[in-house]
PDB file of C-alpha atoms in Angstrom:
ATOM      1  CA  MET A 112      16.988  40.347  12.313  1.00  0.00           C
ATOM      2  CA  LYS A 113      17.106  39.294  15.972  1.00  0.00           C
ATOM      3  CA  ILE A 114      16.315  41.569  18.908  1.00  0.00           C
ATOM      4  CA  ALA A 115      17.185  40.746  22.538  1.00  0.00           C
ATOM      5  CA  PHE A 116      14.912  41.943  25.348  1.00  0.00           C
ATOM      6  CA  THR A 117      15.761  41.918  29.054  1.00  0.00           C
ATOM      7  CA  VAL A 118      12.879  40.024  30.665  1.00  0.00           C
ATOM      8  CA  SER A 119      11.797  38.460  33.929  1.00  0.00           C
ATOM      9  CA  GLY A 120       9.651  35.705  32.377  1.00  0.00           C
ATOM     10  CA  THR A 121       9.597  33.032  29.719  1.00  0.00           C
ATOM     11  CA  ASP A 122       7.389  34.300  26.906  1.00  0.00           C
ATOM     12  CA  ILE A 123       6.624  37.376  24.803  1.00  0.00           C
ATOM     13  CA  THR A 124       4.173  38.636  27.446  1.00  0.00           C
ATOM     14  CA  ALA A 125       6.940  38.557  30.072  1.00  0.00           C
ATOM     15  CA  ALA A 126       7.576  41.689  32.076  1.00  0.00           C
ATOM     16  CA  MET A 127      10.543  43.736  30.926  1.00  0.00           C
ATOM     17  CA  ASP A 128      13.419  43.680  33.412  1.00  0.00           C
ATOM     18  CA  PRO A 129      14.834  47.223  33.532  1.00  0.00           C
ATOM     19  CA  ARG A 130      18.305  45.931  34.440  1.00  0.00           C
ATOM     20  CA  PHE A 131      20.659  44.646  31.789  1.00  0.00           C
ATOM     21  CA  GLY A 132      23.577  42.811  33.408  1.00  0.00           C
ATOM     22  CA  ARG A 133      21.492  41.290  36.173  1.00  0.00           C
ATOM     23  CA  CYS A 134      18.204  40.727  34.369  1.00  0.00           C
ATOM     24  CA  ALA A 135      16.519  37.346  34.827  1.00  0.00           C
ATOM     25  CA  GLY A 136      16.836  36.431  31.161  1.00  0.00           C
ATOM     26  CA  PHE A 137      17.028  37.431  27.520  1.00  0.00           C
ATOM     27  CA  LEU A 138      14.152  36.918  25.115  1.00  0.00           C
ATOM     28  CA  VAL A 139      15.637  36.836  21.620  1.00  0.00           C
ATOM     29  CA  TYR A 140      12.986  37.599  19.021  1.00  0.00           C
ATOM     30  CA  ASP A 141      13.612  36.737  15.365  1.00  0.00           C
ATOM     31  CA  LEU A 142      11.721  39.264  13.225  1.00  0.00           C
ATOM     32  CA  ASP A 143      12.202  37.203  10.054  1.00  0.00           C
ATOM     33  CA  LYS A 144      10.754  33.992  11.534  1.00  0.00           C
ATOM     34  CA  ASP A 145       8.297  35.663  13.944  1.00  0.00           C
ATOM     35  CA  SER A 146       9.558  33.402  16.729  1.00  0.00           C
ATOM     36  CA  PHE A 147      11.601  33.700  19.897  1.00  0.00           C
ATOM     37  CA  THR A 148      13.775  31.870  22.387  1.00  0.00           C
ATOM     38  CA  VAL A 149      14.360  32.712  26.035  1.00  0.00           C
ATOM     39  CA  ASN A 150      17.778  32.288  27.598  1.00  0.00           C
ATOM     40  CA  GLU A 151      18.370  32.420  31.330  1.00  0.00           C
ATOM     41  CA  ASN A 152      20.914  35.059  32.339  1.00  0.00           C
ATOM     42  CA  ARG A 153      23.631  33.033  34.008  1.00  0.00           C
ATOM     43  CA  ASN A 154      25.363  36.223  35.140  1.00  0.00           C
ATOM     44  CA  ILE A 155      22.604  37.405  37.461  1.00  0.00           C
ATOM     45  CA  GLY A 156      24.581  36.403  40.553  1.00  0.00           C
ATOM     46  CA  ALA A 157      28.068  37.281  39.317  1.00  0.00           C
ATOM     47  CA  ALA A 158      30.221  39.012  41.902  1.00  0.00           C
ATOM     48  CA  GLN A 159      31.467  41.381  39.219  1.00  0.00           C
ATOM     49  CA  GLY A 160      31.460  41.745  35.455  1.00  0.00           C
ATOM     50  CA  ALA A 161      27.780  40.829  35.035  1.00  0.00           C
ATOM     51  CA  GLY A 162      27.242  43.556  32.431  1.00  0.00           C
ATOM     52  CA  ILE A 163      30.174  42.544  30.249  1.00  0.00           C
ATOM     53  CA  GLN A 164      29.338  38.842  30.482  1.00  0.00           C
ATOM     54  CA  SER A 165      25.687  39.537  29.695  1.00  0.00           C
ATOM     55  CA  ALA A 166      26.706  41.669  26.712  1.00  0.00           C
ATOM     56  CA  GLU A 167      28.809  38.784  25.425  1.00  0.00           C
ATOM     57  CA  ALA A 168      25.794  36.461  25.819  1.00  0.00           C
ATOM     58  CA  VAL A 169      23.624  38.841  23.777  1.00  0.00           C
ATOM     59  CA  VAL A 170      26.270  38.984  21.049  1.00  0.00           C
ATOM     60  CA  ARG A 171      26.521  35.156  21.010  1.00  0.00           C
ATOM     61  CA  SER A 172      22.726  34.956  20.608  1.00  0.00           C
ATOM     62  CA  GLY A 173      23.048  36.663  17.235  1.00  0.00           C
ATOM     63  CA  ALA A 174      20.952  39.675  18.248  1.00  0.00           C
ATOM     64  CA  GLN A 175      21.578  42.824  16.232  1.00  0.00           C
ATOM     65  CA  ALA A 176      19.614  44.973  18.689  1.00  0.00           C
ATOM     66  CA  LEU A 177      18.965  45.074  22.430  1.00  0.00           C
ATOM     67  CA  ILE A 178      15.934  46.578  24.147  1.00  0.00           C
ATOM     68  CA  THR A 179      16.348  47.197  27.872  1.00  0.00           C
ATOM     69  CA  GLY A 180      15.725  49.731  30.614  1.00  0.00           C
ATOM     70  CA  SER A 181      19.356  50.710  31.089  1.00  0.00           C
ATOM     71  CA  CYS A 182      22.813  49.557  30.092  1.00  0.00           C
ATOM     72  CA  GLY A 183      26.063  50.291  31.912  1.00  0.00           C
ATOM     73  CA  PRO A 184      29.097  51.786  30.175  1.00  0.00           C
ATOM     74  CA  LYS A 185      31.199  48.612  29.986  1.00  0.00           C
ATOM     75  CA  ALA A 186      28.359  46.511  28.605  1.00  0.00           C
ATOM     76  CA  PHE A 187      27.522  49.355  26.216  1.00  0.00           C
ATOM     77  CA  GLN A 188      31.072  49.279  24.841  1.00  0.00           C
ATOM     78  CA  VAL A 189      30.995  45.507  24.274  1.00  0.00           C
ATOM     79  CA  LEU A 190      27.612  45.670  22.547  1.00  0.00           C
ATOM     80  CA  ARG A 191      28.444  48.628  20.320  1.00  0.00           C
ATOM     81  CA  ALA A 192      31.845  47.165  19.370  1.00  0.00           C
ATOM     82  CA  SER A 193      29.934  44.099  18.161  1.00  0.00           C
ATOM     83  CA  GLY A 194      27.484  46.194  16.143  1.00  0.00           C
ATOM     84  CA  VAL A 195      24.497  45.701  18.462  1.00  0.00           C
ATOM     85  CA  ARG A 196      22.150  48.693  18.522  1.00  0.00           C
ATOM     86  CA  ILE A 197      20.817  49.519  21.995  1.00  0.00           C
ATOM     87  CA  TYR A 198      17.350  50.887  22.675  1.00  0.00           C
ATOM     88  CA  THR A 199      15.797  51.991  25.945  1.00  0.00           C
ATOM     89  CA  THR A 200      12.184  51.547  26.980  1.00  0.00           C
ATOM     90  CA  ASN A 201       9.811  51.796  29.899  1.00  0.00           C
ATOM     91  CA  ALA A 202       7.404  49.289  28.313  1.00  0.00           C
ATOM     92  CA  ALA A 203       5.828  46.864  30.760  1.00  0.00           C
ATOM     93  CA  THR A 204       6.249  43.733  28.627  1.00  0.00           C
ATOM     94  CA  ALA A 205       8.442  42.435  25.837  1.00  0.00           C
ATOM     95  CA  ALA A 206       5.378  42.396  23.551  1.00  0.00           C
ATOM     96  CA  GLU A 207       4.784  46.102  24.217  1.00  0.00           C
ATOM     97  CA  ALA A 208       8.466  46.908  23.647  1.00  0.00           C
ATOM     98  CA  LEU A 209       8.413  44.955  20.376  1.00  0.00           C
ATOM     99  CA  ALA A 210       5.337  46.881  19.209  1.00  0.00           C
ATOM    100  CA  LEU A 211       7.045  50.189  20.063  1.00  0.00           C
ATOM    101  CA  TYR A 212      10.156  49.080  18.164  1.00  0.00           C
ATOM    102  CA  ARG A 213       8.094  48.197  15.104  1.00  0.00           C
ATOM    103  CA  GLN A 214       6.390  51.612  15.291  1.00  0.00           C
ATOM    104  CA  GLY A 215       9.773  53.378  15.473  1.00  0.00           C
ATOM    105  CA  LYS A 216       8.999  54.800  18.919  1.00  0.00           C
ATOM    106  CA  LEU A 217      12.033  53.565  20.893  1.00  0.00           C
ATOM    107  CA  LEU A 218      15.081  55.712  21.533  1.00  0.00           C
ATOM    108  CA  GLU A 219      18.460  54.333  20.488  1.00  0.00           C
ATOM    109  CA  ILE A 220      21.129  54.908  23.108  1.00  0.00           C
ATOM    110  CA  SER A 221      23.994  56.645  21.338  1.00  0.00           C
ATOM    111  CA  SER A 222      26.452  56.721  24.258  1.00  0.00           C
ATOM    112  CA  PRO A 223      26.622  55.151  27.722  1.00  0.00           C
ATOM    113  CA  ASN A 224      25.633  58.468  29.273  1.00  0.00           C
ATOM    114  CA  SER A 225      22.657  59.115  26.999  1.00  0.00           C
ATOM    115  CA  GLN A 226      20.128  56.767  28.627  1.00  0.00           C
ATOM    116  CA  GLY A 227      16.753  58.035  27.509  1.00  0.00           C
ATOM    117  CA  ARG A 228      18.203  60.339  24.848  1.00  0.00           C
ATOM    118  CA  GLY A 229      19.035  59.443  21.294  1.00  0.00           C
ATOM    119  CA  ARG A 230      17.361  58.813  17.993  1.00  0.00           C
ATOM    120  CA  ARG A 231      14.165  56.932  17.270  1.00  0.00           C
ATOM    121  CA  ALA A 232      14.198  53.317  16.085  1.00  0.00           C
TER     122      ALA A 232
END
């Protein structure tokens, strides 16, 4: 299973970027291989539609889950329609967020208006 994290750096110790559509990049962690790749978010400077375009990039990465600070309603719809589960966190780094995910301590966002509410991972 692959999990995408919104990050502002280039490795697993990178700081989490609380924004989704305009985050610096996406760290895609493969739980099965215990490895990751980092993809620059090319939508960071988009005049509009950054959330939707970023959601499409996450889907193309093969991620089945996304861990971020927040996710707008349009991006949420694209992700959920593609079967991507969305989790929210205040973790400082991707490594911390991954550890919380593995411990089942992250909240899954169940609707675009439920940021911070939902069920545990």
